[in-house]
Amino acid sequence: MKTLSDARKRAGFTQRMVCEELDVDQSSLAHWEGGYRIIPQYRLEQMLQLYSVHPNEIELPVLKNHKKPQKPRVDTTKRADALRFALSQIR
């Protein structure tokens, strides 16, 4: 099996050439090939046809979670109360 990127290269296409042919952004194609975005089915079919590849010959990328973990939220009410208390002790 081969990846979409391998199939594209084997067919003699650069990302730029495929993007012009399919009228998509290069970042979208890169994200599809890298597994960072889900490939719309009609786009996948267009790519496979362009690369002259049967769907069974392609190993589709596993969708990757590239979001950064969020920091836990701080309860600002408790923080403000603690600051008020600390300031009242100084006076």
PDB file of N, CA and C in Angstrom:
ATOM      1  N   MET A   1       0.845  -1.194   0.000  1.00  0.00           N
ATOM      2  CA  MET A   1       0.000   0.000   0.000  1.00  0.00           C
ATOM      3  C   MET A   1       0.876   1.237   0.000  1.00  0.00           C
ATOM      4  N   LYS A   2       0.297   2.337  -0.456  1.00  0.00           N
ATOM      5  CA  LYS A   2       1.025   3.592  -0.475  1.00  0.00           C
ATOM      6  C   LYS A   2       0.133   4.715   0.034  1.00  0.00           C
ATOM      7  N   THR A   3       0.765   5.778   0.429  1.00  0.00           N
ATOM      8  CA  THR A   3       0.031   6.928   0.945  1.00  0.00           C
ATOM      9  C   THR A   3      -0.415   7.806  -0.219  1.00  0.00           C
ATOM     10  N   LEU A   4      -1.284   8.760   0.081  1.00  0.00           N
ATOM     11  CA  LEU A   4      -1.712   9.719  -0.944  1.00  0.00           C
ATOM     12  C   LEU A   4      -0.522  10.497  -1.479  1.00  0.00           C
ATOM     13  N   SER A   5       0.373  10.854  -0.601  1.00  0.00           N
ATOM     14  CA  SER A   5       1.567  11.584  -1.001  1.00  0.00           C
ATOM     15  C   SER A   5       2.421  10.755  -1.957  1.00  0.00           C
ATOM     16  N   ASP A   6       2.600   9.476  -1.631  1.00  0.00           N
ATOM     17  CA  ASP A   6       3.361   8.577  -2.508  1.00  0.00           C
ATOM     18  C   ASP A   6       2.695   8.449  -3.874  1.00  0.00           C
ATOM     19  N   ALA A   7       1.367   8.289  -3.861  1.00  0.00           N
ATOM     20  CA  ALA A   7       0.629   8.145  -5.117  1.00  0.00           C
ATOM     21  C   ALA A   7       0.754   9.408  -5.965  1.00  0.00           C
ATOM     22  N   ARG A   8       0.680  10.562  -5.316  1.00  0.00           N
ATOM     23  CA  ARG A   8       0.820  11.844  -6.032  1.00  0.00           C
ATOM     24  C   ARG A   8       2.192  11.936  -6.677  1.00  0.00           C
ATOM     25  N   LYS A   9       3.217  11.627  -5.915  1.00  0.00           N
ATOM     26  CA  LYS A   9       4.588  11.718  -6.432  1.00  0.00           C
ATOM     27  C   LYS A   9       4.834  10.698  -7.538  1.00  0.00           C
ATOM     28  N   ARG A  10       4.317   9.491  -7.344  1.00  0.00           N
ATOM     29  CA  ARG A  10       4.489   8.448  -8.361  1.00  0.00           C
ATOM     30  C   ARG A  10       3.806   8.841  -9.677  1.00  0.00           C
ATOM     31  N   ALA A  11       2.701   9.579  -9.580  1.00  0.00           N
ATOM     32  CA  ALA A  11       1.988  10.033 -10.774  1.00  0.00           C
ATOM     33  C   ALA A  11       2.672  11.250 -11.407  1.00  0.00           C
ATOM     34  N   GLY A  12       3.695  11.786 -10.732  1.00  0.00           N
ATOM     35  CA  GLY A  12       4.460  12.892 -11.289  1.00  0.00           C
ATOM     36  C   GLY A  12       3.906  14.271 -10.984  1.00  0.00           C
ATOM     37  N   PHE A  13       3.115  14.373  -9.917  1.00  0.00           N
ATOM     38  CA  PHE A  13       2.511  15.652  -9.547  1.00  0.00           C
ATOM     39  C   PHE A  13       3.185  16.245  -8.317  1.00  0.00           C
ATOM     40  N   THR A  14       3.272  17.566  -8.303  1.00  0.00           N
ATOM     41  CA  THR A  14       3.643  18.286  -7.088  1.00  0.00           C
ATOM     42  C   THR A  14       2.339  18.684  -6.401  1.00  0.00           C
ATOM     43  N   GLN A  15       2.437  19.111  -5.145  1.00  0.00           N
ATOM     44  CA  GLN A  15       1.229  19.583  -4.460  1.00  0.00           C
ATOM     45  C   GLN A  15       0.628  20.764  -5.211  1.00  0.00           C
ATOM     46  N   ARG A  16       1.470  21.656  -5.683  1.00  0.00           N
ATOM     47  CA  ARG A  16       0.986  22.834  -6.398  1.00  0.00           C
ATOM     48  C   ARG A  16       0.193  22.431  -7.645  1.00  0.00           C
ATOM     49  N   MET A  17       0.694  21.449  -8.390  1.00  0.00           N
ATOM     50  CA  MET A  17       0.004  21.006  -9.605  1.00  0.00           C
ATOM     51  C   MET A  17      -1.373  20.423  -9.278  1.00  0.00           C
ATOM     52  N   VAL A  18      -1.435  19.607  -8.231  1.00  0.00           N
ATOM     53  CA  VAL A  18      -2.706  19.002  -7.834  1.00  0.00           C
ATOM     54  C   VAL A  18      -3.680  20.081  -7.375  1.00  0.00           C
ATOM     55  N   CYS A  19      -3.182  21.049  -6.630  1.00  0.00           N
ATOM     56  CA  CYS A  19      -4.041  22.124  -6.132  1.00  0.00           C
ATOM     57  C   CYS A  19      -4.626  22.941  -7.278  1.00  0.00           C
ATOM     58  N   GLU A  20      -3.830  23.191  -8.284  1.00  0.00           N
ATOM     59  CA  GLU A  20      -4.338  23.924  -9.440  1.00  0.00           C
ATOM     60  C   GLU A  20      -5.378  23.095 -10.193  1.00  0.00           C
ATOM     61  N   GLU A  21      -5.123  21.811 -10.335  1.00  0.00           N
ATOM     62  CA  GLU A  21      -6.048  20.927 -11.054  1.00  0.00           C
ATOM     63  C   GLU A  21      -7.381  20.788 -10.318  1.00  0.00           C
ATOM     64  N   LEU A  22      -7.329  20.686  -8.988  1.00  0.00           N
ATOM     65  CA  LEU A  22      -8.547  20.476  -8.192  1.00  0.00           C
ATOM     66  C   LEU A  22      -9.125  21.770  -7.628  1.00  0.00           C
ATOM     67  N   ASP A  23      -8.405  22.864  -7.816  1.00  0.00           N
ATOM     68  CA  ASP A  23      -8.826  24.178  -7.312  1.00  0.00           C
ATOM     69  C   ASP A  23      -9.015  24.158  -5.788  1.00  0.00           C
ATOM     70  N   VAL A  24      -7.949  23.741  -5.085  1.00  0.00           N
ATOM     71  CA  VAL A  24      -7.941  23.738  -3.619  1.00  0.00           C
ATOM     72  C   VAL A  24      -6.676  24.440  -3.124  1.00  0.00           C
ATOM     73  N   ASP A  25      -6.682  24.866  -1.874  1.00  0.00           N
ATOM     74  CA  ASP A  25      -5.502  25.474  -1.262  1.00  0.00           C
ATOM     75  C   ASP A  25      -4.443  24.398  -1.017  1.00  0.00           C
ATOM     76  N   GLN A  26      -3.192  24.816  -1.115  1.00  0.00           N
ATOM     77  CA  GLN A  26      -2.103  23.880  -0.864  1.00  0.00           C
ATOM     78  C   GLN A  26      -2.112  23.418   0.593  1.00  0.00           C
ATOM     79  N   SER A  27      -2.520  24.306   1.491  1.00  0.00           N
ATOM     80  CA  SER A  27      -2.570  23.914   2.905  1.00  0.00           C
ATOM     81  C   SER A  27      -3.607  22.812   3.127  1.00  0.00           C
ATOM     82  N   SER A  28      -4.719  22.867   2.400  1.00  0.00           N
ATOM     83  CA  SER A  28      -5.740  21.815   2.530  1.00  0.00           C
ATOM     84  C   SER A  28      -5.182  20.472   2.081  1.00  0.00           C
ATOM     85  N   LEU A  29      -4.515  20.471   0.925  1.00  0.00           N
ATOM     86  CA  LEU A  29      -3.943  19.222   0.420  1.00  0.00           C
ATOM     87  C   LEU A  29      -2.899  18.673   1.387  1.00  0.00           C
ATOM     88  N   ALA A  30      -2.054  19.550   1.917  1.00  0.00           N
ATOM     89  CA  ALA A  30      -1.028  19.114   2.868  1.00  0.00           C
ATOM     90  C   ALA A  30      -1.671  18.535   4.124  1.00  0.00           C
ATOM     91  N   HIS A  31      -2.743  19.161   4.603  1.00  0.00           N
ATOM     92  CA  HIS A  31      -3.442  18.652   5.791  1.00  0.00           C
ATOM     93  C   HIS A  31      -4.110  17.314   5.501  1.00  0.00           C
ATOM     94  N   TRP A  32      -4.671  17.144   4.313  1.00  0.00           N
ATOM     95  CA  TRP A  32      -5.292  15.860   3.954  1.00  0.00           C
ATOM     96  C   TRP A  32      -4.234  14.769   3.891  1.00  0.00           C
ATOM     97  N   GLU A  33      -3.129  15.066   3.220  1.00  0.00           N
ATOM     98  CA  GLU A  33      -2.073  14.059   3.094  1.00  0.00           C
ATOM     99  C   GLU A  33      -1.451  13.707   4.440  1.00  0.00           C
ATOM    100  N   GLY A  34      -1.352  14.695   5.329  1.00  0.00           N
ATOM    101  CA  GLY A  34      -0.732  14.470   6.633  1.00  0.00           C
ATOM    102  C   GLY A  34      -1.653  13.922   7.695  1.00  0.00           C
ATOM    103  N   GLY A  35      -2.966  13.871   7.410  1.00  0.00           N
ATOM    104  CA  GLY A  35      -3.912  13.342   8.378  1.00  0.00           C
ATOM    105  C   GLY A  35      -4.402  14.362   9.389  1.00  0.00           C
ATOM    106  N   TYR A  36      -4.248  15.638   9.071  1.00  0.00           N
ATOM    107  CA  TYR A  36      -4.701  16.677  10.003  1.00  0.00           C
ATOM    108  C   TYR A  36      -6.117  17.156   9.719  1.00  0.00           C
ATOM    109  N   ARG A  37      -6.663  16.794   8.577  1.00  0.00           N
ATOM    110  CA  ARG A  37      -8.049  17.118   8.243  1.00  0.00           C
ATOM    111  C   ARG A  37      -8.670  15.929   7.519  1.00  0.00           C
ATOM    112  N   ILE A  38      -9.974  15.802   7.667  1.00  0.00           N
ATOM    113  CA  ILE A  38     -10.703  14.749   6.972  1.00  0.00           C
ATOM    114  C   ILE A  38     -10.834  15.146   5.502  1.00  0.00           C
ATOM    115  N   ILE A  39     -10.566  14.196   4.617  1.00  0.00           N
ATOM    116  CA  ILE A  39     -10.667  14.451   3.187  1.00  0.00           C
ATOM    117  C   ILE A  39     -12.117  14.263   2.761  1.00  0.00           C
ATOM    118  N   PRO A  40     -12.725  15.291   2.171  1.00  0.00           N
ATOM    119  CA  PRO A  40     -14.080  15.084   1.652  1.00  0.00           C
ATOM    120  C   PRO A  40     -14.055  13.959   0.597  1.00  0.00           C
ATOM    121  N   GLN A  41     -15.076  13.132   0.598  1.00  0.00           N
ATOM    122  CA  GLN A  41     -15.087  11.959  -0.270  1.00  0.00           C
ATOM    123  C   GLN A  41     -14.921  12.334  -1.739  1.00  0.00           C
ATOM    124  N   TYR A  42     -15.607  13.395  -2.175  1.00  0.00           N
ATOM    125  CA  TYR A  42     -15.513  13.760  -3.585  1.00  0.00           C
ATOM    126  C   TYR A  42     -14.093  14.207  -3.945  1.00  0.00           C
ATOM    127  N   ARG A  43     -13.383  14.821  -2.997  1.00  0.00           N
ATOM    128  CA  ARG A  43     -11.990  15.224  -3.248  1.00  0.00           C
ATOM    129  C   ARG A  43     -11.082  13.998  -3.321  1.00  0.00           C
ATOM    130  N   LEU A  44     -11.329  13.040  -2.453  1.00  0.00           N
ATOM    131  CA  LEU A  44     -10.541  11.807  -2.476  1.00  0.00           C
ATOM    132  C   LEU A  44     -10.729  11.102  -3.811  1.00  0.00           C
ATOM    133  N   GLU A  45     -11.971  11.021  -4.270  1.00  0.00           N
ATOM    134  CA  GLU A  45     -12.249  10.386  -5.559  1.00  0.00           C
ATOM    135  C   GLU A  45     -11.550  11.132  -6.695  1.00  0.00           C
ATOM    136  N   GLN A  46     -11.546  12.473  -6.636  1.00  0.00           N
ATOM    137  CA  GLN A  46     -10.863  13.264  -7.667  1.00  0.00           C
ATOM    138  C   GLN A  46      -9.360  12.984  -7.657  1.00  0.00           C
ATOM    139  N   MET A  47      -8.783  12.916  -6.468  1.00  0.00           N
ATOM    140  CA  MET A  47      -7.343  12.668  -6.369  1.00  0.00           C
ATOM    141  C   MET A  47      -6.986  11.281  -6.891  1.00  0.00           C
ATOM    142  N   LEU A  48      -7.764  10.277  -6.505  1.00  0.00           N
ATOM    143  CA  LEU A  48      -7.487   8.915  -6.951  1.00  0.00           C
ATOM    144  C   LEU A  48      -7.585   8.802  -8.467  1.00  0.00           C
ATOM    145  N   GLN A  49      -8.566   9.471  -9.031  1.00  0.00           N
ATOM    146  CA  GLN A  49      -8.716   9.460 -10.485  1.00  0.00           C
ATOM    147  C   GLN A  49      -7.536  10.181 -11.141  1.00  0.00           C
ATOM    148  N   LEU A  50      -7.146  11.313 -10.583  1.00  0.00           N
ATOM    149  CA  LEU A  50      -6.020  12.074 -11.125  1.00  0.00           C
ATOM    150  C   LEU A  50      -4.726  11.266 -11.058  1.00  0.00           C
ATOM    151  N   TYR A  51      -4.533  10.525  -9.976  1.00  0.00           N
ATOM    152  CA  TYR A  51      -3.313   9.737  -9.792  1.00  0.00           C
ATOM    153  C   TYR A  51      -3.398   8.371 -10.481  1.00  0.00           C
ATOM    154  N   SER A  52      -4.561   8.049 -11.045  1.00  0.00           N
ATOM    155  CA  SER A  52      -4.806   6.736 -11.676  1.00  0.00           C
ATOM    156  C   SER A  52      -4.530   5.597 -10.693  1.00  0.00           C
ATOM    157  N   VAL A  53      -5.139   5.711  -9.522  1.00  0.00           N
ATOM    158  CA  VAL A  53      -4.930   4.734  -8.446  1.00  0.00           C
ATOM    159  C   VAL A  53      -6.282   4.185  -7.998  1.00  0.00           C
ATOM    160  N   HIS A  54      -6.335   2.896  -7.727  1.00  0.00           N
ATOM    161  CA  HIS A  54      -7.537   2.257  -7.199  1.00  0.00           C
ATOM    162  C   HIS A  54      -7.587   2.506  -5.690  1.00  0.00           C
ATOM    163  N   PRO A  55      -8.773   2.727  -5.121  1.00  0.00           N
ATOM    164  CA  PRO A  55      -8.882   2.996  -3.675  1.00  0.00           C
ATOM    165  C   PRO A  55      -8.227   1.941  -2.787  1.00  0.00           C
ATOM    166  N   ASN A  56      -8.225   0.684  -3.229  1.00  0.00           N
ATOM    167  CA  ASN A  56      -7.617  -0.380  -2.420  1.00  0.00           C
ATOM    168  C   ASN A  56      -6.095  -0.283  -2.351  1.00  0.00           C
ATOM    169  N   GLU A  57      -5.510   0.509  -3.224  1.00  0.00           N
ATOM    170  CA  GLU A  57      -4.056   0.656  -3.246  1.00  0.00           C
ATOM    171  C   GLU A  57      -3.553   1.730  -2.282  1.00  0.00           C
ATOM    172  N   ILE A  58      -4.470   2.475  -1.707  1.00  0.00           N
ATOM    173  CA  ILE A  58      -4.105   3.624  -0.872  1.00  0.00           C
ATOM    174  C   ILE A  58      -4.345   3.329   0.596  1.00  0.00           C
ATOM    175  N   GLU A  59      -3.380   3.713   1.399  1.00  0.00           N
ATOM    176  CA  GLU A  59      -3.532   3.665   2.853  1.00  0.00           C
ATOM    177  C   GLU A  59      -3.861   5.090   3.293  1.00  0.00           C
ATOM    178  N   LEU A  60      -5.088   5.288   3.710  1.00  0.00           N
ATOM    179  CA  LEU A  60      -5.505   6.638   4.104  1.00  0.00           C
ATOM    180  C   LEU A  60      -4.879   7.008   5.443  1.00  0.00           C
ATOM    181  N   PRO A  61      -4.525   8.282   5.609  1.00  0.00           N
ATOM    182  CA  PRO A  61      -3.907   8.700   6.866  1.00  0.00           C
ATOM    183  C   PRO A  61      -4.892   8.633   8.026  1.00  0.00           C
ATOM    184  N   VAL A  62      -4.375   8.322   9.191  1.00  0.00           N
ATOM    185  CA  VAL A  62      -5.178   8.334  10.410  1.00  0.00           C
ATOM    186  C   VAL A  62      -5.278   9.775  10.866  1.00  0.00           C
ATOM    187  N   LEU A  63      -6.479  10.197  11.189  1.00  0.00           N
ATOM    188  CA  LEU A  63      -6.688  11.580  11.607  1.00  0.00           C
ATOM    189  C   LEU A  63      -5.942  11.848  12.905  1.00  0.00           C
ATOM    190  N   LYS A  64      -5.121  12.893  12.889  1.00  0.00           N
ATOM    191  CA  LYS A  64      -4.305  13.243  14.051  1.00  0.00           C
ATOM    192  C   LYS A  64      -4.963  14.376  14.830  1.00  0.00           C
ATOM    193  N   ASN A  65      -4.834  14.325  16.134  1.00  0.00           N
ATOM    194  CA  ASN A  65      -5.335  15.403  16.984  1.00  0.00           C
ATOM    195  C   ASN A  65      -4.175  16.353  17.223  1.00  0.00           C
ATOM    196  N   HIS A  66      -4.203  17.505  16.563  1.00  0.00           N
ATOM    197  CA  HIS A  66      -3.089  18.436  16.672  1.00  0.00           C
ATOM    198  C   HIS A  66      -3.417  19.655  17.536  1.00  0.00           C
ATOM    199  N   LYS A  67      -4.522  19.572  18.274  1.00  0.00           N
ATOM    200  CA  LYS A  67      -4.875  20.700  19.135  1.00  0.00           C
ATOM    201  C   LYS A  67      -4.031  20.651  20.408  1.00  0.00           C
ATOM    202  N   LYS A  68      -3.624  21.817  20.857  1.00  0.00           N
ATOM    203  CA  LYS A  68      -2.845  21.900  22.090  1.00  0.00           C
ATOM    204  C   LYS A  68      -3.774  21.690  23.280  1.00  0.00           C
ATOM    205  N   PRO A  69      -3.304  21.006  24.309  1.00  0.00           N
ATOM    206  CA  PRO A  69      -4.145  20.837  25.496  1.00  0.00           C
ATOM    207  C   PRO A  69      -4.403  22.196  26.150  1.00  0.00           C
ATOM    208  N   GLN A  70      -5.620  22.391  26.586  1.00  0.00           N
ATOM    209  CA  GLN A  70      -5.973  23.658  27.205  1.00  0.00           C
ATOM    210  C   GLN A  70      -5.540  23.673  28.663  1.00  0.00           C
ATOM    211  N   LYS A  71      -5.128  24.868  29.101  1.00  0.00           N
ATOM    212  CA  LYS A  71      -4.763  25.036  30.508  1.00  0.00           C
ATOM    213  C   LYS A  71      -6.033  25.042  31.335  1.00  0.00           C
ATOM    214  N   PRO A  72      -5.968  24.505  32.550  1.00  0.00           N
ATOM    215  CA  PRO A  72      -7.157  24.551  33.405  1.00  0.00           C
ATOM    216  C   PRO A  72      -7.501  26.000  33.732  1.00  0.00           C
ATOM    217  N   ARG A  73      -8.772  26.284  33.753  1.00  0.00           N
ATOM    218  CA  ARG A  73      -9.207  27.651  34.043  1.00  0.00           C
ATOM    219  C   ARG A  73      -9.067  27.946  35.533  1.00  0.00           C
ATOM    220  N   VAL A  74      -8.625  29.143  35.829  1.00  0.00           N
ATOM    221  CA  VAL A  74      -8.468  29.573  37.216  1.00  0.00           C
ATOM    222  C   VAL A  74      -9.753  30.270  37.635  1.00  0.00           C
ATOM    223  N   ASP A  75     -10.224  29.931  38.812  1.00  0.00           N
ATOM    224  CA  ASP A  75     -11.424  30.581  39.338  1.00  0.00           C
ATOM    225  C   ASP A  75     -11.037  31.985  39.791  1.00  0.00           C
ATOM    226  N   THR A  76     -11.407  32.979  38.994  1.00  0.00           N
ATOM    227  CA  THR A  76     -10.994  34.359  39.281  1.00  0.00           C
ATOM    228  C   THR A  76     -11.683  34.929  40.519  1.00  0.00           C
ATOM    229  N   THR A  77     -12.832  34.392  40.890  1.00  0.00           N
ATOM    230  CA  THR A  77     -13.530  34.877  42.083  1.00  0.00           C
ATOM    231  C   THR A  77     -12.701  34.584  43.330  1.00  0.00           C
ATOM    232  N   LYS A  78     -12.212  33.368  43.455  1.00  0.00           N
ATOM    233  CA  LYS A  78     -11.389  33.006  44.610  1.00  0.00           C
ATOM    234  C   LYS A  78     -10.099  33.812  44.628  1.00  0.00           C
ATOM    235  N   ARG A  79      -9.552  34.021  43.444  1.00  0.00           N
ATOM    236  CA  ARG A  79      -8.312  34.783  43.342  1.00  0.00           C
ATOM    237  C   ARG A  79      -8.527  36.230  43.799  1.00  0.00           C
ATOM    238  N   ALA A  80      -9.636  36.839  43.349  1.00  0.00           N
ATOM    239  CA  ALA A  80      -9.941  38.220  43.728  1.00  0.00           C
ATOM    240  C   ALA A  80     -10.210  38.319  45.231  1.00  0.00           C
ATOM    241  N   ASP A  81     -10.926  37.335  45.796  1.00  0.00           N
ATOM    242  CA  ASP A  81     -11.199  37.336  47.234  1.00  0.00           C
ATOM    243  C   ASP A  81      -9.898  37.232  48.037  1.00  0.00           C
ATOM    244  N   ALA A  82      -8.991  36.385  47.577  1.00  0.00           N
ATOM    245  CA  ALA A  82      -7.708  36.225  48.267  1.00  0.00           C
ATOM    246  C   ALA A  82      -6.900  37.513  48.198  1.00  0.00           C
ATOM    247  N   LEU A  83      -6.947  38.189  47.066  1.00  0.00           N
ATOM    248  CA  LEU A  83      -6.217  39.450  46.920  1.00  0.00           C
ATOM    249  C   LEU A  83      -6.816  40.519  47.830  1.00  0.00           C
ATOM    250  N   ARG A  84      -8.143  40.605  47.899  1.00  0.00           N
ATOM    251  CA  ARG A  84      -8.796  41.574  48.783  1.00  0.00           C
ATOM    252  C   ARG A  84      -8.437  41.320  50.248  1.00  0.00           C
ATOM    253  N   PHE A  85      -8.438  40.047  50.626  1.00  0.00           N
ATOM    254  CA  PHE A  85      -8.098  39.684  51.997  1.00  0.00           C
ATOM    255  C   PHE A  85      -6.645  40.092  52.305  1.00  0.00           C
ATOM    256  N   ALA A  86      -5.743  39.793  51.374  1.00  0.00           N
ATOM    257  CA  ALA A  86      -4.333  40.131  51.586  1.00  0.00           C
ATOM    258  C   ALA A  86      -4.156  41.636  51.719  1.00  0.00           C
ATOM    259  N   LEU A  87      -4.860  42.394  50.899  1.00  0.00           N
ATOM    260  CA  LEU A  87      -4.751  43.860  50.956  1.00  0.00           C
ATOM    261  C   LEU A  87      -5.348  44.397  52.262  1.00  0.00           C
ATOM    262  N   SER A  88      -6.403  43.767  52.755  1.00  0.00           N
ATOM    263  CA  SER A  88      -7.025  44.252  53.986  1.00  0.00           C
ATOM    264  C   SER A  88      -6.112  44.014  55.191  1.00  0.00           C
ATOM    265  N   GLN A  89      -5.246  43.024  55.129  1.00  0.00           N
ATOM    266  CA  GLN A  89      -4.318  42.731  56.213  1.00  0.00           C
ATOM    267  C   GLN A  89      -3.164  43.732  56.258  1.00  0.00           C
ATOM    268  N   ILE A  90      -2.871  44.330  55.121  1.00  0.00           N
ATOM    269  CA  ILE A  90      -1.771  45.296  55.046  1.00  0.00           C
ATOM    270  C   ILE A  90      -2.171  46.620  55.662  1.00  0.00           C
ATOM    271  N   ARG A  91      -3.399  47.024  55.523  1.00  0.00           N
ATOM    272  CA  ARG A  91      -3.867  48.342  55.987  1.00  0.00           C
ATOM    273  C   ARG A  91      -3.969  48.426  57.451  1.00  0.00           C
TER     274      ARG A  91
END
